[in-house]
PDB file of C-alpha atoms in Angstrom:
ATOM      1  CA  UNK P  88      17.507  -3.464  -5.976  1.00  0.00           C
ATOM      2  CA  UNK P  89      14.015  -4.157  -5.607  1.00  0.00           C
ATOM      3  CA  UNK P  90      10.923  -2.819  -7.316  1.00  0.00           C
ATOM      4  CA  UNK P  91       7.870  -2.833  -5.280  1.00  0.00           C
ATOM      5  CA  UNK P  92       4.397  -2.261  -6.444  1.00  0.00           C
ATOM      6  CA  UNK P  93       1.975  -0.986  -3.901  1.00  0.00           C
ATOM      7  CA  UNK P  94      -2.286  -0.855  -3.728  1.00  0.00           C
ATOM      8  CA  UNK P  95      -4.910  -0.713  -1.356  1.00  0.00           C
ATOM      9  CA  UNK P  96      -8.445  -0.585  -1.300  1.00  0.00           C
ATOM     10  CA  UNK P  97      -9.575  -3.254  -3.787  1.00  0.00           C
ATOM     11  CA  UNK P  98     -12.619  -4.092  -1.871  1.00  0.00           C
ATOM     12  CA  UNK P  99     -12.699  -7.302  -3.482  1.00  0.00           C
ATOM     13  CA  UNK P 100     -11.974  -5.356  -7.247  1.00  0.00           C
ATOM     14  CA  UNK P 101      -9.644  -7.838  -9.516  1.00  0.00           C
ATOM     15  CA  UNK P 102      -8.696  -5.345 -12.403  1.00  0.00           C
ATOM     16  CA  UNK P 103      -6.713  -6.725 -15.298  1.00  0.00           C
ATOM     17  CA  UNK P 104      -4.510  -4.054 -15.548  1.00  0.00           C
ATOM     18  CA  UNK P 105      -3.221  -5.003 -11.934  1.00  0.00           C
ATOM     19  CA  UNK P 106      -1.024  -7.378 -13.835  1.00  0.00           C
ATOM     20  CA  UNK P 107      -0.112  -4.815 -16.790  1.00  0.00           C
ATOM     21  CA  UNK P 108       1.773  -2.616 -13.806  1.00  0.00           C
ATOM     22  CA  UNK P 109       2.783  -5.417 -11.206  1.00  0.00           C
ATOM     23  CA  UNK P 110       3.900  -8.840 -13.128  1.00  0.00           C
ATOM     24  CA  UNK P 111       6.968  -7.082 -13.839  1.00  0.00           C
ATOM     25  CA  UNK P 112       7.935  -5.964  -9.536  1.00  0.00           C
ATOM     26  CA  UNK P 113       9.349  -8.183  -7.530  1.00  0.00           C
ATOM     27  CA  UNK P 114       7.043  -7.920  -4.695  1.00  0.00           C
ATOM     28  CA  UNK P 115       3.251  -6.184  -4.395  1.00  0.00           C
ATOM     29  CA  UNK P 116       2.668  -4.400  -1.471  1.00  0.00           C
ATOM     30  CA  UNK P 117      -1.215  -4.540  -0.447  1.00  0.00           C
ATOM     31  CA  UNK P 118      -2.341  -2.181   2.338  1.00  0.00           C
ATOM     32  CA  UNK P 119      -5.600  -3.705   3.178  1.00  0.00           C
ATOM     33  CA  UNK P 120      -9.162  -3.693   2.657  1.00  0.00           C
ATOM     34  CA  UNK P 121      -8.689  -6.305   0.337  1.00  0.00           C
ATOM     35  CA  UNK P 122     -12.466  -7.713   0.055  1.00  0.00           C
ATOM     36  CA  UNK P 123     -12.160 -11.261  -1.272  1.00  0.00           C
ATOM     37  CA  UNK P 124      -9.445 -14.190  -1.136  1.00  0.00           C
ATOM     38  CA  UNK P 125      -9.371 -14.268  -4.735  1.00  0.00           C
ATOM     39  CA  UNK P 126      -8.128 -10.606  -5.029  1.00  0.00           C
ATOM     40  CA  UNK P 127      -4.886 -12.486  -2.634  1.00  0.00           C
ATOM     41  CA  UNK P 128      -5.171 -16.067  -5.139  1.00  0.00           C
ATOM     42  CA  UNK P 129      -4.950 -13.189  -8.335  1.00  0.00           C
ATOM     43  CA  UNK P 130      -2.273 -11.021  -7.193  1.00  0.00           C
ATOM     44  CA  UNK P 131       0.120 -13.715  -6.063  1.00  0.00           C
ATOM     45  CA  UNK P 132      -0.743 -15.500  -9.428  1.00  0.00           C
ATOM     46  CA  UNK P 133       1.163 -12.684 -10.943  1.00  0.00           C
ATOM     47  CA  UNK P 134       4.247 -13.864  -9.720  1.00  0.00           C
ATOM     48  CA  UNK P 135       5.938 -11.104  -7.139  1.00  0.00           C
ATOM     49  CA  UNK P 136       6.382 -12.049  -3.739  1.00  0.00           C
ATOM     50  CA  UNK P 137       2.666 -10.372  -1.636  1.00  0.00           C
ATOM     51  CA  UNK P 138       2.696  -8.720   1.590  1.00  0.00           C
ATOM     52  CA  UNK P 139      -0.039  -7.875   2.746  1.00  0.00           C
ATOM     53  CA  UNK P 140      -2.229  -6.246   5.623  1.00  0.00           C
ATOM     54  CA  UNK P 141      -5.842  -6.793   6.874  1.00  0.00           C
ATOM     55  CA  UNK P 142      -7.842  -3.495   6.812  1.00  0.00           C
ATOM     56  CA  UNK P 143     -11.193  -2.619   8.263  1.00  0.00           C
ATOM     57  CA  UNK P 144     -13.626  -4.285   5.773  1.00  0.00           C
ATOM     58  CA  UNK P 145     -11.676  -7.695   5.900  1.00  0.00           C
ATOM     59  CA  UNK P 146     -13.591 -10.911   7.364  1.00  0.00           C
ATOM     60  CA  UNK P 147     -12.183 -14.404   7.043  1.00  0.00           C
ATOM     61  CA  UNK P 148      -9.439 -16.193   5.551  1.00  0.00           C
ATOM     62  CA  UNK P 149      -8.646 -12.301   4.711  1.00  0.00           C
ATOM     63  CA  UNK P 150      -8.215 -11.582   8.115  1.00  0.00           C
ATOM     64  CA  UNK P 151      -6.675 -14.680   9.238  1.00  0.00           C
ATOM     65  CA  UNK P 152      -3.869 -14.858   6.783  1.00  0.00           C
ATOM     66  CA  UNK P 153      -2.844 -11.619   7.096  1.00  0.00           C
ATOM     67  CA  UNK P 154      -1.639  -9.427  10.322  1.00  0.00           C
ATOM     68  CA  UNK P 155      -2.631  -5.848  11.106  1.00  0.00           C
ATOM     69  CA  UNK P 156       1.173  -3.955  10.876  1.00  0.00           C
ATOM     70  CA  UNK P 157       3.380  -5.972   9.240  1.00  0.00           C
ATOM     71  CA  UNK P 158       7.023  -4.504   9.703  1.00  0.00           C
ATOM     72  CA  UNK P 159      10.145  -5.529   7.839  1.00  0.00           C
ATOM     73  CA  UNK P 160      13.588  -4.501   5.949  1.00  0.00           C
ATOM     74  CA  UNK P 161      13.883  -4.727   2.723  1.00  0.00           C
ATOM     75  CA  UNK P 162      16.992  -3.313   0.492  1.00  0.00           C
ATOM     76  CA  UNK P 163      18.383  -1.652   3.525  1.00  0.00           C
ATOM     77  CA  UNK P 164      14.656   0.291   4.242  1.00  0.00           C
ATOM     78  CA  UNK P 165      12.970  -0.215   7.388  1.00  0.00           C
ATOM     79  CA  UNK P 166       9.204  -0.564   6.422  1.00  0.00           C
ATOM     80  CA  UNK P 167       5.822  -0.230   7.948  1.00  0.00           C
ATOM     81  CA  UNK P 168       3.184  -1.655   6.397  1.00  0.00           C
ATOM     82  CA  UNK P 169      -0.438  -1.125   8.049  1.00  0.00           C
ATOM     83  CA  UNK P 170      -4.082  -0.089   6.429  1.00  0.00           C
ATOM     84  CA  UNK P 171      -4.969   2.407   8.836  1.00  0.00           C
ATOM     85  CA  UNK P 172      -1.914   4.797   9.885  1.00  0.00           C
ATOM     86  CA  UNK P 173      -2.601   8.631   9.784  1.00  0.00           C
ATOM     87  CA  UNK P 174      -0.033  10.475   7.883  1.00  0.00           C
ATOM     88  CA  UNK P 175       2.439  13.088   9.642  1.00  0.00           C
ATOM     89  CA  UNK P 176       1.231  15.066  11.535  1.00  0.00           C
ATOM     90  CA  UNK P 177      -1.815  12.970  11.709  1.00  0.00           C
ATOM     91  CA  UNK P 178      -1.226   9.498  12.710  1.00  0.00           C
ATOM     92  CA  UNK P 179      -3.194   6.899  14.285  1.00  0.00           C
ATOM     93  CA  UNK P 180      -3.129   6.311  18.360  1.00  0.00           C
ATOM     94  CA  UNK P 181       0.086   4.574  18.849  1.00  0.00           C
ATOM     95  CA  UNK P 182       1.721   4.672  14.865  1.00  0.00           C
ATOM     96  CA  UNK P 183       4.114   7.610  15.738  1.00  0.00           C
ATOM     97  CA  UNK P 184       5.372   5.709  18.956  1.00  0.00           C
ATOM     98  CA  UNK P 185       5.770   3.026  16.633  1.00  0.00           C
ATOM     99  CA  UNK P 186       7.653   4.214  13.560  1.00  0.00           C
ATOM    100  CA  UNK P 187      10.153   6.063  15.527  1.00  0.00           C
ATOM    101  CA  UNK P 188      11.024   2.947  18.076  1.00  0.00           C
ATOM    102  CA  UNK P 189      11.551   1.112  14.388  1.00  0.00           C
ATOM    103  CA  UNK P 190      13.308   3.841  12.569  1.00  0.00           C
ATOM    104  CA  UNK P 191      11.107   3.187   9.935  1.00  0.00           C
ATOM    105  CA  UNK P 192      12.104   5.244   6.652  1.00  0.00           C
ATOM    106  CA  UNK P 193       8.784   4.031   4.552  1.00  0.00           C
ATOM    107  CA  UNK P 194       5.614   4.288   5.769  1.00  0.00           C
ATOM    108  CA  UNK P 195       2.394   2.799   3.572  1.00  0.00           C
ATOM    109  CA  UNK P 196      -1.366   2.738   4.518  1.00  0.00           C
ATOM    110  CA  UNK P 197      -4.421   2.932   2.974  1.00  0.00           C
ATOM    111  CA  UNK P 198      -7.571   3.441   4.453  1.00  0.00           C
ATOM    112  CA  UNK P 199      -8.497   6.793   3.431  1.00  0.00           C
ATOM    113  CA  UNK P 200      -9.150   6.273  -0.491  1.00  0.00           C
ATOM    114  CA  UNK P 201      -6.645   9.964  -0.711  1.00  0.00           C
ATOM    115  CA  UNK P 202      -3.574   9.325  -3.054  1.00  0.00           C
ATOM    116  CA  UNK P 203      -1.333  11.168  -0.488  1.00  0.00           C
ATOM    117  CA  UNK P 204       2.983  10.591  -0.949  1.00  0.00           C
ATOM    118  CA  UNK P 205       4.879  13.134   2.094  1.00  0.00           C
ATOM    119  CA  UNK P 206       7.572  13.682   3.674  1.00  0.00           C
ATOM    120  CA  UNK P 207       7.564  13.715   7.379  1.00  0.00           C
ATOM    121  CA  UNK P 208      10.912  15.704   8.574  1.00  0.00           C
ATOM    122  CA  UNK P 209      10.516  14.776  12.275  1.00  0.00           C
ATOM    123  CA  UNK P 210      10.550  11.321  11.672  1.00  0.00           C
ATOM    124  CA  UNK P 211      12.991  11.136   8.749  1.00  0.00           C
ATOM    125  CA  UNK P 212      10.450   9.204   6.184  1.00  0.00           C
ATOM    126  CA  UNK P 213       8.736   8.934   3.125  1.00  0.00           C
ATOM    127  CA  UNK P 214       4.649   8.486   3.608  1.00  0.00           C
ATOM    128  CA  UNK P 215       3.096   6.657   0.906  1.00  0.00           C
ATOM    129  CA  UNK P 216      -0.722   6.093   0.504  1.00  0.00           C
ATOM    130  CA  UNK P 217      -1.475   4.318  -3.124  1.00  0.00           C
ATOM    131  CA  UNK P 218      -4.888   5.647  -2.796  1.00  0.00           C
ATOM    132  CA  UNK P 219      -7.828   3.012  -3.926  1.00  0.00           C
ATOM    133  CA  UNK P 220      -7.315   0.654  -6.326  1.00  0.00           C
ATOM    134  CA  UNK P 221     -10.647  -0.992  -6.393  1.00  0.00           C
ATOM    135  CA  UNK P 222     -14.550   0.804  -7.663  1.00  0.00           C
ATOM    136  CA  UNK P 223     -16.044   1.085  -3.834  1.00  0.00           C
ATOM    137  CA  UNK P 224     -15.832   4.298  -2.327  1.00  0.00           C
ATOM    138  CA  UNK P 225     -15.871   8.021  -3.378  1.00  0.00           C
ATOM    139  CA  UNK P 226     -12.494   8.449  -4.852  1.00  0.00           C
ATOM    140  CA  UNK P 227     -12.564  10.063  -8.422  1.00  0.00           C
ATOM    141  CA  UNK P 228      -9.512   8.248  -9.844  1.00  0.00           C
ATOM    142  CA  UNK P 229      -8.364   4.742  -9.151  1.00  0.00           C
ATOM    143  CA  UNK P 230      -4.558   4.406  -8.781  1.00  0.00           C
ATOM    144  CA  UNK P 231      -1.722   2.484  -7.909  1.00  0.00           C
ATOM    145  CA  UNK P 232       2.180   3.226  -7.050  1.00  0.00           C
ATOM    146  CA  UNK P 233       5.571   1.557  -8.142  1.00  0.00           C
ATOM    147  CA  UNK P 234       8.438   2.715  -6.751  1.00  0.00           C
ATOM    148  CA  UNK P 235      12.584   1.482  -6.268  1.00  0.00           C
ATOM    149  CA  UNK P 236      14.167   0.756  -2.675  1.00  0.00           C
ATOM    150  CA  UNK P 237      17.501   0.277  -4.063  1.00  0.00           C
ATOM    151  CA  UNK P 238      20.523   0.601  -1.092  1.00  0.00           C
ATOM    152  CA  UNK P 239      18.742   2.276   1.939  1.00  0.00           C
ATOM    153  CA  UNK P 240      17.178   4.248  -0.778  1.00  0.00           C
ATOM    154  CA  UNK P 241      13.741   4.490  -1.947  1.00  0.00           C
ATOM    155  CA  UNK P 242      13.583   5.945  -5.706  1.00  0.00           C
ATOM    156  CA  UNK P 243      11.799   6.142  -8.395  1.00  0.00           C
ATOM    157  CA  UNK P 244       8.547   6.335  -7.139  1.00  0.00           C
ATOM    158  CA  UNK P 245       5.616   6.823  -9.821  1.00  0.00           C
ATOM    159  CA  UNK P 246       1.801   7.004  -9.804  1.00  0.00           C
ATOM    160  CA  UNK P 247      -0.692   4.984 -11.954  1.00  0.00           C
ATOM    161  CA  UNK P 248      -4.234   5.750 -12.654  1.00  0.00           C
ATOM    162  CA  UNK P 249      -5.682   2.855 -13.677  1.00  0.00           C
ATOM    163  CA  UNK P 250      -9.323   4.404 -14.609  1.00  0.00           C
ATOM    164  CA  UNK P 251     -11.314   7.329 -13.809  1.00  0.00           C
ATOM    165  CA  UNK P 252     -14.469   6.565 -10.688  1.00  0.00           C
ATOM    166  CA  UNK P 253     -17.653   6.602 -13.285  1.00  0.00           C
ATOM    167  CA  UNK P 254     -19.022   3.612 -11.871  1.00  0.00           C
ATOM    168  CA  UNK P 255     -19.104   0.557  -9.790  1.00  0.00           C
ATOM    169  CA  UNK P 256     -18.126  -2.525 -10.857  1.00  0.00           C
TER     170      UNK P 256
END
């Protein structure tokens, strides 16, 4: 069993309560846009194994350390990790092809700022977009997911708000 903490969209954002609702995973899931190294230096300073993805605002060591898609198997759950995916019956050029080739059961992006968790029946998985964790952009709340891949299952998913949008940081 494996808890997994997910967030995107820090543009370079280090929140404190990061650490209130990830210390305690066992890995953090980042789906890019990550801004600065020191959002990668804070997060694995908490202690849970980071994966991560480069997204479309990431320059540098950001983009060197870390690949586009990452795809893996954890706890029995074939996993695609990417920043800029679609969601069913939307995807990116390519990401359908893709997750179906894998029989991936979890899908998790970013990108789009849109707290969005589906179901997509034709491919058989869960969807998961954490929305934006960091102050840049338009969204009106700032959140984060944890969530339970526990035997080829993935349970226990919930939603944290961190803060309401009122300003940038």
């Amino acid at each position: 069993m494996k808890r997994i903490g997910i967030l995107s969209d820090t543009h370079s954002c280090i929140d404190p309560r990061y650490g209130k609702y990830l210390a305690e995973c066992d890995e953090i899931w980042h789906a890019g846009d990550v801004g600065d190294i020191d959002v990668v230096a804070y997060l694995e300073g908490l202690g849970p194994r980071l994966r991560a993805v480069c997204g479309n605002i990431d320059h540098g060591t950001v983009r060197r350390r870390f690949p586009e898609v990452e795809i893996f198997e954890l706890e029995g759950v074939k996993v695609y990790l990417t920043h800029i995916g679609g969601y069913p019956r939307r995807y990116a050029p390519g990401v359908k092809e893709s997750l179906r080739r894998e029989r991936v059961k979890l899908m998790v992006a970013g990108h789009s700022h849109i707290l969005k968790v589906m179901y997509d029946p034709e491919l058989d998985l869960l969807h998961v977009n954490p929305g934006a964790a960091g102050y840049h952009g338009w969204q009106k709340q700032r959140t984060l997911i944890r969530l339970t891949l526990d035997n080829a299952t993935i349970r226990d998913l919930e939603v944290i708000e961190l803060a309401k949008q009122l300003h940038h940081q």
